[in-house]
C-alpha atoms as a PDB file:
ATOM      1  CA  UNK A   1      33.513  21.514  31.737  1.00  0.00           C
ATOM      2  CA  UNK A   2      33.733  23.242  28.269  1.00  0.00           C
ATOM      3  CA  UNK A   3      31.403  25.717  27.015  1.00  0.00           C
ATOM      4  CA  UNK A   4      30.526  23.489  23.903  1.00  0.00           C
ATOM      5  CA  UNK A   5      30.143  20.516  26.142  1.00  0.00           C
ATOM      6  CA  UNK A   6      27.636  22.403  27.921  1.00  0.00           C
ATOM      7  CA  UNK A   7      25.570  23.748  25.868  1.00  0.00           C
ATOM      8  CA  UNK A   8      25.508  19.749  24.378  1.00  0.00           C
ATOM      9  CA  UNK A   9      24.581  18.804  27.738  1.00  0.00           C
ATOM     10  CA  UNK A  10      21.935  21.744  28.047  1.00  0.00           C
ATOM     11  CA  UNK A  11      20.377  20.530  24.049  1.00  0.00           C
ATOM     12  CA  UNK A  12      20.410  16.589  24.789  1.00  0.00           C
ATOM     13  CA  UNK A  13      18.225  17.241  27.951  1.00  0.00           C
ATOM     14  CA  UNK A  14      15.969  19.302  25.941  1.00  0.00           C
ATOM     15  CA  UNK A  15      15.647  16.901  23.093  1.00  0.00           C
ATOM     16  CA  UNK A  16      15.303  13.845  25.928  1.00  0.00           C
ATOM     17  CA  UNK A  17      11.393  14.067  26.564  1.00  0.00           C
ATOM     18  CA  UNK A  18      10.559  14.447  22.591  1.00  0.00           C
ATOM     19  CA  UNK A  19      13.390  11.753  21.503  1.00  0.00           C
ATOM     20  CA  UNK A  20      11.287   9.847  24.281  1.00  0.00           C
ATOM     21  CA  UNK A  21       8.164  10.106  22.777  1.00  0.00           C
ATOM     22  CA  UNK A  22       9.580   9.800  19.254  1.00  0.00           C
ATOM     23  CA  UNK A  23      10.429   6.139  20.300  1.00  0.00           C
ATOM     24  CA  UNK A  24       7.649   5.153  22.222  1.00  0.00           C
ATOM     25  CA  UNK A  25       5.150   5.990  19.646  1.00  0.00           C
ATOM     26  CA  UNK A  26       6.734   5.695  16.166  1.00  0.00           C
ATOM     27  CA  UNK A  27      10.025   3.572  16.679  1.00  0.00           C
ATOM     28  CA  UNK A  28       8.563   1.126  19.128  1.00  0.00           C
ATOM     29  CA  UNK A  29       5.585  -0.301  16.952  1.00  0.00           C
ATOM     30  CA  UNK A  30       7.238  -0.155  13.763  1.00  0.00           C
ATOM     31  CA  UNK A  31       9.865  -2.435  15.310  1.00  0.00           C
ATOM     32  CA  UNK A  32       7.200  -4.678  16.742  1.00  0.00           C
ATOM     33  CA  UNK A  33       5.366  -4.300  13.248  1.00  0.00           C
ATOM     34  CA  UNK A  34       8.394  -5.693  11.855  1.00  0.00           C
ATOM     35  CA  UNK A  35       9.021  -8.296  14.398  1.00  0.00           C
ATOM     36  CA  UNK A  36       5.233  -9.337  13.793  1.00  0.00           C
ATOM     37  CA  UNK A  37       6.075 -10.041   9.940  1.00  0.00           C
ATOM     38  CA  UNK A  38       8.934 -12.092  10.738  1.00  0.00           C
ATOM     39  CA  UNK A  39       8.269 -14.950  12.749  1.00  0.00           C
ATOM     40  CA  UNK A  40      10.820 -17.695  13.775  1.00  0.00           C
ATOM     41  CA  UNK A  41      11.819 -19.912  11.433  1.00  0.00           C
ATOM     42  CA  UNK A  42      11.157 -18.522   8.191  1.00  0.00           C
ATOM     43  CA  UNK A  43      11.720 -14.629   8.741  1.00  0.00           C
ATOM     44  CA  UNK A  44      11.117 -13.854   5.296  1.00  0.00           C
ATOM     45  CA  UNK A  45       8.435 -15.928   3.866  1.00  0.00           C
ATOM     46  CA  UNK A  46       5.695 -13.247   4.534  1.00  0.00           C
ATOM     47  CA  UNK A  47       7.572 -10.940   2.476  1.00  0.00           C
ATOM     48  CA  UNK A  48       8.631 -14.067  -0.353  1.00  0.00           C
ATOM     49  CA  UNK A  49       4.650 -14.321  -0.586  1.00  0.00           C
ATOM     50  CA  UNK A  50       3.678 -11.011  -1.469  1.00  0.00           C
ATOM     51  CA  UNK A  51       6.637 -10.420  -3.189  1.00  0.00           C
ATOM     52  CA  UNK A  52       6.331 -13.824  -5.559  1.00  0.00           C
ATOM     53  CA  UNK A  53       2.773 -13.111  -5.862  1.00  0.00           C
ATOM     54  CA  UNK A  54       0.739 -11.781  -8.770  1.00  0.00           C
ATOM     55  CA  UNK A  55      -2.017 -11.159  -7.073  1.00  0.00           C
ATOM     56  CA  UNK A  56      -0.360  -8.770  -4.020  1.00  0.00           C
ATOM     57  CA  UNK A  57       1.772  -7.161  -6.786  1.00  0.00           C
ATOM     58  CA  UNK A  58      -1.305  -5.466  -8.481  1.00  0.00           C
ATOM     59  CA  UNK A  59      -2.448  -4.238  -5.110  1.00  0.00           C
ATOM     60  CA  UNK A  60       0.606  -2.497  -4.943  1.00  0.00           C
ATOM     61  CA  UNK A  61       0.862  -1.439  -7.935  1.00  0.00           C
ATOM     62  CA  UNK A  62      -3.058  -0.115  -7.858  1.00  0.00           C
ATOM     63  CA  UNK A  63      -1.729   1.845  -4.720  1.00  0.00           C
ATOM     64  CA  UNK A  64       0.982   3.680  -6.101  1.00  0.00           C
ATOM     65  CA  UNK A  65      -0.843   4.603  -9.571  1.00  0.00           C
ATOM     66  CA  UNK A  66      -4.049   5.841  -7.053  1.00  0.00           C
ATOM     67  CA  UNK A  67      -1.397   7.979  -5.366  1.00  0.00           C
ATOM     68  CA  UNK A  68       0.376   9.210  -8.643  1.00  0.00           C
ATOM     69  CA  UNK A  69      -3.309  10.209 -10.629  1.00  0.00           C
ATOM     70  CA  UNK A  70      -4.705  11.783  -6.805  1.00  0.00           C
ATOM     71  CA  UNK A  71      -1.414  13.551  -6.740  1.00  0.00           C
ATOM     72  CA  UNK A  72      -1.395  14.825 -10.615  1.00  0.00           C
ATOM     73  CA  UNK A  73      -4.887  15.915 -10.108  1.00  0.00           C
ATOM     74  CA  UNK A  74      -4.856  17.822  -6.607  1.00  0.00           C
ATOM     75  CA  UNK A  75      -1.856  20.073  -8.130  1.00  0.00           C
ATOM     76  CA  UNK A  76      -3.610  20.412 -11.414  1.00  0.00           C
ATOM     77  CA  UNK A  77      -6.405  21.884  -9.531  1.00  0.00           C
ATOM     78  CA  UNK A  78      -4.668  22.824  -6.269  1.00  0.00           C
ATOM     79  CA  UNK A  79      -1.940  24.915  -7.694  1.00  0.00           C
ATOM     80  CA  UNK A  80      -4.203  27.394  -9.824  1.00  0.00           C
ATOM     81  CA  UNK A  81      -6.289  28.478  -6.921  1.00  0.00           C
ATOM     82  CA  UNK A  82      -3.332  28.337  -3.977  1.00  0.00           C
ATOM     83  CA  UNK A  83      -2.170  30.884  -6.588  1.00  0.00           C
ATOM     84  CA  UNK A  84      -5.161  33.067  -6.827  1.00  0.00           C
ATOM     85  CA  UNK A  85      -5.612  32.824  -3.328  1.00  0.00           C
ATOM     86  CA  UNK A  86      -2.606  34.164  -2.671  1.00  0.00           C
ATOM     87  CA  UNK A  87      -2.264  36.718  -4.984  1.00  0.00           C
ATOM     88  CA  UNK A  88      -5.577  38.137  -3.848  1.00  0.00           C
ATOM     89  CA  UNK A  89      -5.921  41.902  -3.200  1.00  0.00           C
ATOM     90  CA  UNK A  90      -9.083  41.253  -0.765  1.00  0.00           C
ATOM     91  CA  UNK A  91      -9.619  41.415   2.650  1.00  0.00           C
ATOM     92  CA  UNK A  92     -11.837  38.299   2.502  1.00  0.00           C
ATOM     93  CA  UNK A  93      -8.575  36.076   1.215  1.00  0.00           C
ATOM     94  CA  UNK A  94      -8.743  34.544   4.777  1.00  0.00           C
ATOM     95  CA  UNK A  95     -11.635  34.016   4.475  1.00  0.00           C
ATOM     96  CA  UNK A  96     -11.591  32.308   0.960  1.00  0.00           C
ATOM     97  CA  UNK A  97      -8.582  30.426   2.262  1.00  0.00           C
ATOM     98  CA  UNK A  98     -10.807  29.256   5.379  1.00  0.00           C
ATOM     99  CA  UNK A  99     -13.664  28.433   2.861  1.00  0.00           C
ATOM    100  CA  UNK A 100     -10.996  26.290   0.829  1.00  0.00           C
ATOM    101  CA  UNK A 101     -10.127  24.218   3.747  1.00  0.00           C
ATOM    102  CA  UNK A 102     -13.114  23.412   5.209  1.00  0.00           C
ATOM    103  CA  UNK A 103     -13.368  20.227   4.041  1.00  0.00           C
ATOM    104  CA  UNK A 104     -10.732  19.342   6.263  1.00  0.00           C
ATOM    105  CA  UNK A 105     -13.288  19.877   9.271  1.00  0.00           C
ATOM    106  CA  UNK A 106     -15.832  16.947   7.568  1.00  0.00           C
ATOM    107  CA  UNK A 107     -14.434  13.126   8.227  1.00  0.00           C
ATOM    108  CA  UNK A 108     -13.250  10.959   5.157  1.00  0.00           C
ATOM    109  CA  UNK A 109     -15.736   8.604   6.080  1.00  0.00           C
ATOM    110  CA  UNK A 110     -19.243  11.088   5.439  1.00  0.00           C
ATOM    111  CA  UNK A 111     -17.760  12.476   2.540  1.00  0.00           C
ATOM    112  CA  UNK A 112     -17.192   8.927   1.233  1.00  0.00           C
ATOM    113  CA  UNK A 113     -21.052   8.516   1.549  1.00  0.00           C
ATOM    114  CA  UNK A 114     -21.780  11.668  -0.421  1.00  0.00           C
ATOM    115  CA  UNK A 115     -19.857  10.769  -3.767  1.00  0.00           C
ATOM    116  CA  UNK A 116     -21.427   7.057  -2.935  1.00  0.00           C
ATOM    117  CA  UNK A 117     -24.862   9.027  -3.294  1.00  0.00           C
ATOM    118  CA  UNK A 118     -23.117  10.868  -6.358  1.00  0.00           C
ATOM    119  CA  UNK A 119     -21.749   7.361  -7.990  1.00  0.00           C
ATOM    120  CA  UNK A 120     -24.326   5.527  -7.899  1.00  0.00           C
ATOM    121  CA  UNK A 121     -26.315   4.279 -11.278  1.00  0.00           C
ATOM    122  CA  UNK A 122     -29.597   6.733 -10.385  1.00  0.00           C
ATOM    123  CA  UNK A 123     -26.937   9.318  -8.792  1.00  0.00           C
ATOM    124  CA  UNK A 124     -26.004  12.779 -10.235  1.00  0.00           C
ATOM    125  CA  UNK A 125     -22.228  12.152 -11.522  1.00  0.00           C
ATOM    126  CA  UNK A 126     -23.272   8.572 -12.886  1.00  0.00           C
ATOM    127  CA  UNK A 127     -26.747   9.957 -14.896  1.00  0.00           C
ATOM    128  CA  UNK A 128     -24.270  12.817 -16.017  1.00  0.00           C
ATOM    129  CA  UNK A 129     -22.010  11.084 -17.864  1.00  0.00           C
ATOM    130  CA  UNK A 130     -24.977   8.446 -19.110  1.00  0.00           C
ATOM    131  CA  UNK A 131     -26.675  11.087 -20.838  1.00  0.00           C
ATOM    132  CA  UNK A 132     -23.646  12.091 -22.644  1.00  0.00           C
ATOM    133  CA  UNK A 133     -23.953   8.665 -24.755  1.00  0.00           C
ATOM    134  CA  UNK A 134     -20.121   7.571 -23.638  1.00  0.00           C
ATOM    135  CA  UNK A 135     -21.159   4.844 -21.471  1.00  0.00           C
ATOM    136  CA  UNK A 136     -23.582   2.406 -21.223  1.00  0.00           C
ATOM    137  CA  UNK A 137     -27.029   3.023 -19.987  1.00  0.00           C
ATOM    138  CA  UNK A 138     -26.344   1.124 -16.745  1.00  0.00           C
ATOM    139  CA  UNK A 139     -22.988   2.708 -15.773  1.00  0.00           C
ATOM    140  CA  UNK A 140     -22.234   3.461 -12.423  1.00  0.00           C
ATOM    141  CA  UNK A 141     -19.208   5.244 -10.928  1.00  0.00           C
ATOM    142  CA  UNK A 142     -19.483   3.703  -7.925  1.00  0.00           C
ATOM    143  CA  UNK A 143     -16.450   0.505  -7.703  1.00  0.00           C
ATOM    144  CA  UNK A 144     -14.716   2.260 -10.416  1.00  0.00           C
ATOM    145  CA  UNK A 145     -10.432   2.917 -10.108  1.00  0.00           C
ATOM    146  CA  UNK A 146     -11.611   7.041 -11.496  1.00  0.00           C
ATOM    147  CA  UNK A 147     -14.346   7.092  -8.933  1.00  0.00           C
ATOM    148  CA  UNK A 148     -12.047   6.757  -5.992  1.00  0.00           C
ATOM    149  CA  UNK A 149      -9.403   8.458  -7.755  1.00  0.00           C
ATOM    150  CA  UNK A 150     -11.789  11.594  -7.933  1.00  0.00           C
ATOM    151  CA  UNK A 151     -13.362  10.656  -4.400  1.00  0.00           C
ATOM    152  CA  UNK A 152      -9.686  10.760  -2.960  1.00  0.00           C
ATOM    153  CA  UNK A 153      -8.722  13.622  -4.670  1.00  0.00           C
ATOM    154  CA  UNK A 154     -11.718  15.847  -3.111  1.00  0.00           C
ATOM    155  CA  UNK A 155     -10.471  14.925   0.128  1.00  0.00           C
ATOM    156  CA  UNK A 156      -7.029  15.871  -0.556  1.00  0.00           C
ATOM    157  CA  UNK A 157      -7.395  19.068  -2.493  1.00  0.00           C
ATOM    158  CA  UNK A 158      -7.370  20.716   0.575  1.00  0.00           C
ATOM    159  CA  UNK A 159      -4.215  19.413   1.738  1.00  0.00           C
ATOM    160  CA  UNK A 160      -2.276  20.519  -1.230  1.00  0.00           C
ATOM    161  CA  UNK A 161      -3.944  24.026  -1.726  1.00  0.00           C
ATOM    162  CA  UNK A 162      -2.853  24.958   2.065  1.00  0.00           C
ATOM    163  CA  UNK A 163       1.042  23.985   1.340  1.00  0.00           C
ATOM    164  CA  UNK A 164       1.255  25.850  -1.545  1.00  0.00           C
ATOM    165  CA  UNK A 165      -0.663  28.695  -0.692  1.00  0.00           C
ATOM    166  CA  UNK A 166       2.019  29.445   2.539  1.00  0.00           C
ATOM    167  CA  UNK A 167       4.497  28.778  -0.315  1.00  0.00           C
ATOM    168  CA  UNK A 168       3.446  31.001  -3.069  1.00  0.00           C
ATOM    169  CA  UNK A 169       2.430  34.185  -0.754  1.00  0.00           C
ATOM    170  CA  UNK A 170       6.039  34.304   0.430  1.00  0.00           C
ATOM    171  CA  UNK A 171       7.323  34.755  -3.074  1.00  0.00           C
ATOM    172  CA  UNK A 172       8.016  38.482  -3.790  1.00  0.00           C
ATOM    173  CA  UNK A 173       5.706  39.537  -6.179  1.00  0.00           C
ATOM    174  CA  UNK A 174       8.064  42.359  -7.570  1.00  0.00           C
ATOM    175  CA  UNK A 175      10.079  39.223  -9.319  1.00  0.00           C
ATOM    176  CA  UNK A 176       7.074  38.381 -10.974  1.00  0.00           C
ATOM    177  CA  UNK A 177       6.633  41.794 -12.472  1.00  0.00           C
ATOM    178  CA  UNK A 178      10.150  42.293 -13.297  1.00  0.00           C
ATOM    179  CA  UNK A 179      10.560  39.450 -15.306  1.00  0.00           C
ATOM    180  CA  UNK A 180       7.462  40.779 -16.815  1.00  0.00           C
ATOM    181  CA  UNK A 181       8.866  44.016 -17.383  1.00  0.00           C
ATOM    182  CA  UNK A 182      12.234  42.469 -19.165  1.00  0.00           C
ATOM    183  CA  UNK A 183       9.383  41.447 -21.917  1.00  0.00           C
ATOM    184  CA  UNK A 184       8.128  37.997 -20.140  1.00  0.00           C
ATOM    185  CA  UNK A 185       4.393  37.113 -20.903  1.00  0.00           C
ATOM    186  CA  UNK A 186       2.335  36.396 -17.603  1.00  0.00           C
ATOM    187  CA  UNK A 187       2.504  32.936 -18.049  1.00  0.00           C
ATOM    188  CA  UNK A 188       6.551  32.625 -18.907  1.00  0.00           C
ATOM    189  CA  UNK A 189       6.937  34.927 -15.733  1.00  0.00           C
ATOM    190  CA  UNK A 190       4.641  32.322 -14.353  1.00  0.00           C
ATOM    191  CA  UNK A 191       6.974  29.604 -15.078  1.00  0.00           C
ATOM    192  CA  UNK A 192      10.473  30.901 -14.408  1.00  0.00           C
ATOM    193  CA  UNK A 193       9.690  32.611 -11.314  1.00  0.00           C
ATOM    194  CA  UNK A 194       6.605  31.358  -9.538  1.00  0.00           C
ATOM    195  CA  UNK A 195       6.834  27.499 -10.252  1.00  0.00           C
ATOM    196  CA  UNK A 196      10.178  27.530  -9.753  1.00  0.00           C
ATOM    197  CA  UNK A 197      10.445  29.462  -6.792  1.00  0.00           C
ATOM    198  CA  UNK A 198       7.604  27.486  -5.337  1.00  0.00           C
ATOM    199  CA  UNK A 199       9.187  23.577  -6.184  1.00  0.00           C
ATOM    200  CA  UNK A 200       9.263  23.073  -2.277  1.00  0.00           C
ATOM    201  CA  UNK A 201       5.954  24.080  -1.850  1.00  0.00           C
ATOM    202  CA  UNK A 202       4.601  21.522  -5.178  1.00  0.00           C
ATOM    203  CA  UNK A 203       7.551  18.763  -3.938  1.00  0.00           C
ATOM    204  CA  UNK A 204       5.820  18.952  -0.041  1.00  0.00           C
ATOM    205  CA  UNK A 205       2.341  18.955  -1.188  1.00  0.00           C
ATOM    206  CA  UNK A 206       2.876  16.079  -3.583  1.00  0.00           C
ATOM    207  CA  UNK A 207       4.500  14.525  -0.734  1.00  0.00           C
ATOM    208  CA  UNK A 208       1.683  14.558   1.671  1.00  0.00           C
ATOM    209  CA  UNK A 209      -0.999  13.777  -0.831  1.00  0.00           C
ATOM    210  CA  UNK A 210       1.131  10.568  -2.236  1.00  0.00           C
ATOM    211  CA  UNK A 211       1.650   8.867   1.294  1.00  0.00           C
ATOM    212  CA  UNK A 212      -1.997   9.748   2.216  1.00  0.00           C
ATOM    213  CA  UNK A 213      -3.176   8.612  -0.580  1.00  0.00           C
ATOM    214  CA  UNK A 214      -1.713   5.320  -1.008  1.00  0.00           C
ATOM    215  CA  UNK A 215      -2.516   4.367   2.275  1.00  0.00           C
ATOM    216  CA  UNK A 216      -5.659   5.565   2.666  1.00  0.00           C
ATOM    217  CA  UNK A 217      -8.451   3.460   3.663  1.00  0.00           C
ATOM    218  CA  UNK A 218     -11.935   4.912   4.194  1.00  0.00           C
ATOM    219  CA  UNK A 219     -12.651   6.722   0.574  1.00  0.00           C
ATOM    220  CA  UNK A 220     -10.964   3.434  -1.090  1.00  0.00           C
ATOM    221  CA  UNK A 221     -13.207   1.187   0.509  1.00  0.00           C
ATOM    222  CA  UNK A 222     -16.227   2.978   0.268  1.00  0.00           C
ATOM    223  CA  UNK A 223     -16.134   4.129  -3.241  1.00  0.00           C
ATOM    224  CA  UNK A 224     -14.305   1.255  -4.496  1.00  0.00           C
ATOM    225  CA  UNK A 225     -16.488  -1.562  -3.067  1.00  0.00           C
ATOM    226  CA  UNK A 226     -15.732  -4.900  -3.854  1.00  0.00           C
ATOM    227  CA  UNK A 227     -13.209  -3.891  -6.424  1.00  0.00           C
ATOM    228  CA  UNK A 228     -10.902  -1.782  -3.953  1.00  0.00           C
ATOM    229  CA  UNK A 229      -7.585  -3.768  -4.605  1.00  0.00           C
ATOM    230  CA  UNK A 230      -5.455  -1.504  -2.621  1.00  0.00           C
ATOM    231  CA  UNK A 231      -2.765  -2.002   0.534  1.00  0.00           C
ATOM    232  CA  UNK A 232      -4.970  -0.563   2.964  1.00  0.00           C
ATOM    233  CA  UNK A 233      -7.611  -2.333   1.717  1.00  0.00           C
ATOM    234  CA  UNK A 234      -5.977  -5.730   1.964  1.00  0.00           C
ATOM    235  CA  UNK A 235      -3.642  -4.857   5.392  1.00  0.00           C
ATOM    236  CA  UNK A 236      -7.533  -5.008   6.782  1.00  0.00           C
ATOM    237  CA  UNK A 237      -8.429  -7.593   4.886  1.00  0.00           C
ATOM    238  CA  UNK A 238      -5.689 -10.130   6.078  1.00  0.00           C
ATOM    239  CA  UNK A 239      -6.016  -8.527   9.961  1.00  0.00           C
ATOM    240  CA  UNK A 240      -9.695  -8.431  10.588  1.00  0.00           C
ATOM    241  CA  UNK A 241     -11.213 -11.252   8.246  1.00  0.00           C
ATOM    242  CA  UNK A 242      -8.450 -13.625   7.988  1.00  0.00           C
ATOM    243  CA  UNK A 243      -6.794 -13.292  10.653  1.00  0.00           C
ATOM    244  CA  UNK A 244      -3.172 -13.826   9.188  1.00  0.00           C
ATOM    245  CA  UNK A 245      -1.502 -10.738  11.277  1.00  0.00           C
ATOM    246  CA  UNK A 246       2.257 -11.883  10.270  1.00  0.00           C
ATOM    247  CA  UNK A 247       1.237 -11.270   6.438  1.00  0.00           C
ATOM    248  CA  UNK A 248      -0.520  -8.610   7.247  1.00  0.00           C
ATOM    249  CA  UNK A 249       2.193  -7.322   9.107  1.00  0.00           C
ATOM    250  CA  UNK A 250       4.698  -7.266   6.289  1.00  0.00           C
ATOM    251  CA  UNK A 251       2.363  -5.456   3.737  1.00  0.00           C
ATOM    252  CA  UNK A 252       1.922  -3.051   6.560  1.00  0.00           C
ATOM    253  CA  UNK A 253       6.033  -2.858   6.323  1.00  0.00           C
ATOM    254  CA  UNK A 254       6.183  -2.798   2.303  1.00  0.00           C
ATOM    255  CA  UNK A 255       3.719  -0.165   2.835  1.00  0.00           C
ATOM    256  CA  UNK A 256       5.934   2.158   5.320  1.00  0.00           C
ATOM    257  CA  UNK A 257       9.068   1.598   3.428  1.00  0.00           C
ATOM    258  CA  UNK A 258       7.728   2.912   0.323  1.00  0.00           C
ATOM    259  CA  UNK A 259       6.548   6.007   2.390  1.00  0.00           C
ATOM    260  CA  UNK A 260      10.225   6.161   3.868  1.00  0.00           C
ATOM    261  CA  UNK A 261      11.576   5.905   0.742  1.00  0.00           C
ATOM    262  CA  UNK A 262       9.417   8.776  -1.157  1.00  0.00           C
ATOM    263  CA  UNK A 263      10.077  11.286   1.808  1.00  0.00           C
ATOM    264  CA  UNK A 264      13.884  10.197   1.091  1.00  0.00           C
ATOM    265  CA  UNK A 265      13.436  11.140  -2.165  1.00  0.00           C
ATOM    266  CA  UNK A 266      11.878  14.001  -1.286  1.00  0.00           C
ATOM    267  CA  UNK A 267      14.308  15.386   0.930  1.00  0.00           C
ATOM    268  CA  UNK A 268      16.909  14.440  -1.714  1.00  0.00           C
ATOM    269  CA  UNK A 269      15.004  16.167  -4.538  1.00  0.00           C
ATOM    270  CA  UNK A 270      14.301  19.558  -2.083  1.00  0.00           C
ATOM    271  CA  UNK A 271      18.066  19.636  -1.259  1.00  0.00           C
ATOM    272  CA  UNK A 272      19.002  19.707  -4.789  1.00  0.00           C
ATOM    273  CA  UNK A 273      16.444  22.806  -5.674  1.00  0.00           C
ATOM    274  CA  UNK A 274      18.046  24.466  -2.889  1.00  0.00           C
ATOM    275  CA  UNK A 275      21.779  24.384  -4.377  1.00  0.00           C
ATOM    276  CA  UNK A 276      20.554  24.815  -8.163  1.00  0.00           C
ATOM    277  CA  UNK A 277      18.910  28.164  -6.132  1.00  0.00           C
ATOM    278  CA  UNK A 278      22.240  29.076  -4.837  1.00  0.00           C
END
């Protein structure tokens, strides 16, 4: 037997257990997700009746704008202080950093309750922006589209602070002061060596906080109320209360293929930042 065929040999067997368990927890009930939303007869009618639906169309097109405004605001916010964080000549940087993702270590679901307390008509954030005359008297944040947008975002800031924090403190700082030294201003050097150096970093976050957030379920729910017209939202909806587990089966698939087809674009997006680096 060949060396090459070998060491093939040697790397399938390794690969064997994890290619195992790849398709015994992710391949195998997506396929059965998908046989679910196609029953025998009329394979695509679940899909026909979202897709020739007004109704289901807004849900998913609430989802993907609460994913696109969480996303714009966690790297707003996110990318300023992953950047201070890591340029930070402290000792207690770790510790800042731990600080910064310890809301990761509360569940979705308690923090939910907190801005519910917050949203509310008597609560702080509602009375806030009552007594600045904009809104009426009786406004409450609470079942709003902005108070789950800023609800979801809380819970996600963390998410996107962590992945570009590892990004940015790789980036050799001496290319930030040598563009600054060939007569840059902070913030140009900012721009044409930081941000672009760091465009995995922004494309990765962006990437995590979009899938979470357009299938999340808890904060949307919670904050949003009655009014929380989004694909999670429903996919419980149509499982738990009505009971129609083929339909809800194929939102669940719309739902995944839109995730697929982000990280695709991802992937597609990173690969050409990595030859424009070249």
């Amino acid at each position: 037997m060949h060396a090459s065929a070998r060491r093939g040999l040697i790397a399938a067997g390794l690969l064997a257990p994890a290619a195992l368990v790849f398709a015994l927890l992710f391949i195998w009930p997506q396929l059965g997700l998908f046989l679910q939303s196609m029953p025998p007869g009329a394979p695509l009618a679940q899909y026909e009746r979202f897709l020739g639906d007004s109704y289901y169309l807004g849900v998913l097109g609430n989802s993907l704008l609460l994913g696109l405004c969480v996303t714009l605001v966690t790297l707003v916010l996110g990318f300023p202080l992953a950047f201070l964080l890591a340029r930070a000549e402290t000792r207690w940087a770790g510790l800042l950093l731990l600080l910064t993702s310890f809301p990761l270590w509360v569940s979705a679901v308690v923090r939910s309750f907190a801005w519910m307390v917050l949203f509310f008509r008597n609560g702080v954030a509602s009375r806030l922006l009552q007594s600045t005359g904009l809104v009426e008297s009786n406004f409450q944040l609470i079942g709003t589209f902005a108070g789950v947008v800023i609800a979801l975002a809380q819970v996600l800031l963390p998410i996107m602070i962590v992945t570009l924090y590892a990004v940015i403190r790789g980036i050799d700082r001496d290319l930030e002061h040598a563009a600054m030294s060939l007569g840059a201003s902070p913030i140009v050097a900012l721009w044409l060596v930081t941000i672009r150096l760091a465009r995995g970093g922004i494309l990765a976050g962006s990437l995590l906080v979009f899938s979470l957030s357009v299938s999340a379920f808890a904060t949307p729910s919670l904050v949003g109320g009655a009014r929380a017209h989004f694909m999670a939202v429903t996919i419980y909806e149509q499982t738990l209360e009505l009971l129609d587990w083929p339909f809800a089966a194929a939102i669940a698939a719309i739902l995944l293929a839109i995730s697929i087809s982000v990280a695709l674009t991802y992937g597609r997006l990173l690969g050409d930042a990595k030859e424009q680096a070249r």
